[in-house]
Amino acid sequence: MREIILVYLDRSGGLQKFVHDCKKYNDSKQSYAVYRFIISINPSDIAELDATLGNYILHNPLQAAQIFQSVCFVAIKTLSLIEQLQTEAQISILLKPTHLPPLPSYVLSLSAYPFNYTSPRFYMSEGIVIAMGTVTKYTQGARFLCTEETCPFSEGFRCIRVHCPGATESATVRTDFVCSLCSSPLQEDMKFRVLGDKQIVEMIDAKILNALKGYSIDKSHFRIQAFTLFLR
């Protein structure tokens, strides 16, 4: 899969963009705990190269992002793109599909029953925005150090917490994390906290438009409820 990913990035121009993003990080005087990269992917093109990889990206995007993370880390180290980078955990990959297959199973509709959306994969949803919150900050990544000075994890970038889709803020930053090596408490190095923007949006299913026509020949009763999205 790693070879196919490298071939796809090279053919799609994603590798050139990745190198350009690395150059911006490398030229920056700021030190980062997490280096975040957004990679646009075309599921159809990837499926033509390798059907297994294409299916894996569509249905296991979090695990697929880890494979992209490994490929990007090797590329950075081989080409010396970011001198400050120390560990693979410092790389955060966000896969951004250009589209999804036009099939019902990829459409998220909260008006359909039953709600069989148990898989943490890509879905497409269409609705009407009825309310928007203000833009606030959230933690994309943080560096933690072991409080035991003799522990190898008391320095370097071995303990990195990165926000994952669907996770709460407390999953990334808390005060009760312990070292996986010596079980001592971990303390965040605030100088290396990486912040991003988030916005809460209230949406409602597009079928609400049918209820606004004034009358309906369908006399069955129905109920419309808004749902919340977190835009990060």
mmCIF file of C-alpha atoms in Angstrom, residues 140-231:
data_model
loop_
_atom_site.group_PDB
_atom_site.id
_atom_site.type_symbol
_atom_site.label_atom_id
_atom_site.label_comp_id
_atom_site.label_asym_id
_atom_site.label_seq_id
_atom_site.Cartn_x
_atom_site.Cartn_y
_atom_site.Cartn_z
ATOM 1 C CA GLN A 140 -4.810 20.179 17.075
ATOM 2 C CA GLY A 141 -1.736 18.774 18.751
ATOM 3 C CA ALA A 142 0.285 18.969 21.943
ATOM 4 C CA ARG A 143 3.615 17.812 23.294
ATOM 5 C CA PHE A 144 3.870 16.095 26.675
ATOM 6 C CA LEU A 145 6.965 15.349 28.735
ATOM 7 C CA CYS A 146 7.415 12.797 31.492
ATOM 8 C CA THR A 147 7.849 14.373 34.918
ATOM 9 C CA GLU A 148 10.445 11.728 35.856
ATOM 10 C CA GLU A 149 13.752 13.307 34.822
ATOM 11 C CA THR A 150 15.554 9.958 34.409
ATOM 12 C CA CYS A 151 12.886 8.681 31.976
ATOM 13 C CA PRO A 152 13.781 8.827 28.249
ATOM 14 C CA PHE A 153 10.330 10.343 27.615
ATOM 15 C CA SER A 154 11.227 13.410 29.696
ATOM 16 C CA GLU A 155 12.709 15.002 26.573
ATOM 17 C CA GLY A 156 12.255 14.957 22.837
ATOM 18 C CA PHE A 157 8.994 14.429 20.975
ATOM 19 C CA ARG A 158 8.026 10.934 22.066
ATOM 20 C CA CYS A 159 4.677 11.801 23.694
ATOM 21 C CA ILE A 160 2.533 13.618 21.134
ATOM 22 C CA ARG A 161 -1.239 13.982 21.338
ATOM 23 C CA VAL A 162 -3.043 14.734 18.058
ATOM 24 C CA HIS A 163 -6.737 15.490 17.648
ATOM 25 C CA CYS A 164 -8.647 12.792 15.768
ATOM 26 C CA PRO A 165 -11.998 13.303 14.010
ATOM 27 C CA GLY A 166 -14.867 12.804 16.452
ATOM 28 C CA ALA A 167 -12.716 13.237 19.555
ATOM 29 C CA THR A 168 -13.397 15.768 22.284
ATOM 30 C CA GLU A 169 -10.933 18.345 23.545
ATOM 31 C CA SER A 170 -10.224 16.277 26.660
ATOM 32 C CA ALA A 171 -8.988 13.407 24.501
ATOM 33 C CA THR A 172 -6.119 15.614 23.310
ATOM 34 C CA VAL A 173 -5.321 17.748 26.362
ATOM 35 C CA ARG A 174 -5.773 16.599 29.955
ATOM 36 C CA THR A 175 -3.807 16.601 33.185
ATOM 37 C CA ASP A 176 -4.114 12.901 34.022
ATOM 38 C CA PHE A 177 -2.043 11.372 31.209
ATOM 39 C CA VAL A 178 0.690 9.005 32.402
ATOM 40 C CA CYS A 179 3.938 7.896 30.797
ATOM 41 C CA SER A 180 3.648 4.601 28.934
ATOM 42 C CA LEU A 181 7.214 3.743 29.921
ATOM 43 C CA CYS A 182 7.415 4.488 33.660
ATOM 44 C CA SER A 183 3.792 5.385 34.546
ATOM 45 C CA SER A 184 4.810 8.793 35.896
ATOM 46 C CA PRO A 185 2.509 11.778 35.237
ATOM 47 C CA LEU A 186 2.900 13.596 31.942
ATOM 48 C CA GLN A 187 3.052 17.386 31.789
ATOM 49 C CA GLU A 188 2.237 19.402 28.681
ATOM 50 C CA ASP A 189 4.892 21.650 27.186
ATOM 51 C CA MET A 190 2.700 24.667 26.466
ATOM 52 C CA LYS A 191 5.252 26.214 24.079
ATOM 53 C CA PHE A 192 4.478 23.522 21.524
ATOM 54 C CA ARG A 193 0.672 23.494 21.624
ATOM 55 C CA VAL A 194 -0.785 23.711 18.097
ATOM 56 C CA LEU A 195 -4.144 25.474 17.796
ATOM 57 C CA GLY A 196 -6.721 25.429 15.029
ATOM 58 C CA ASP A 197 -10.104 27.003 14.310
ATOM 59 C CA LYS A 198 -13.435 25.288 14.878
ATOM 60 C CA GLN A 199 -17.023 26.354 14.346
ATOM 61 C CA ILE A 200 -20.277 24.738 15.425
ATOM 62 C CA VAL A 201 -23.004 24.624 12.782
ATOM 63 C CA GLU A 202 -26.634 23.587 13.170
ATOM 64 C CA MET A 203 -28.054 21.883 10.092
ATOM 65 C CA ILE A 204 -31.409 20.446 9.177
ATOM 66 C CA ASP A 205 -32.278 17.868 6.554
ATOM 67 C CA ALA A 206 -33.091 19.268 3.110
ATOM 68 C CA LYS A 207 -36.442 17.465 3.222
ATOM 69 C CA ILE A 208 -37.705 20.285 5.443
ATOM 70 C CA LEU A 209 -38.346 22.182 2.181
ATOM 71 C CA ASN A 210 -41.280 19.850 1.528
ATOM 72 C CA ALA A 211 -42.947 21.068 4.716
ATOM 73 C CA LEU A 212 -42.616 24.698 3.634
ATOM 74 C CA LYS A 213 -44.670 24.324 0.446
ATOM 75 C CA GLY A 214 -47.893 25.168 2.232
ATOM 76 C CA TYR A 215 -49.571 21.807 1.879
ATOM 77 C CA SER A 216 -48.672 18.249 1.081
ATOM 78 C CA ILE A 217 -50.600 15.444 -0.535
ATOM 79 C CA ASP A 218 -48.851 13.086 1.845
ATOM 80 C CA LYS A 219 -50.947 13.136 5.013
ATOM 81 C CA SER A 220 -48.504 11.103 7.081
ATOM 82 C CA HIS A 221 -46.954 12.857 10.056
ATOM 83 C CA PHE A 222 -43.253 13.511 10.182
ATOM 84 C CA ARG A 223 -40.755 15.186 12.515
ATOM 85 C CA ILE A 224 -37.727 17.269 11.587
ATOM 86 C CA GLN A 225 -34.818 17.707 13.989
ATOM 87 C CA ALA A 226 -31.610 19.686 13.560
ATOM 88 C CA PHE A 227 -28.178 18.108 13.998
ATOM 89 C CA THR A 228 -24.866 19.620 14.987
ATOM 90 C CA LEU A 229 -21.671 19.673 12.947
ATOM 91 C CA PHE A 230 -18.199 20.635 14.103
ATOM 92 C CA LEU A 231 -16.211 22.319 11.341
#
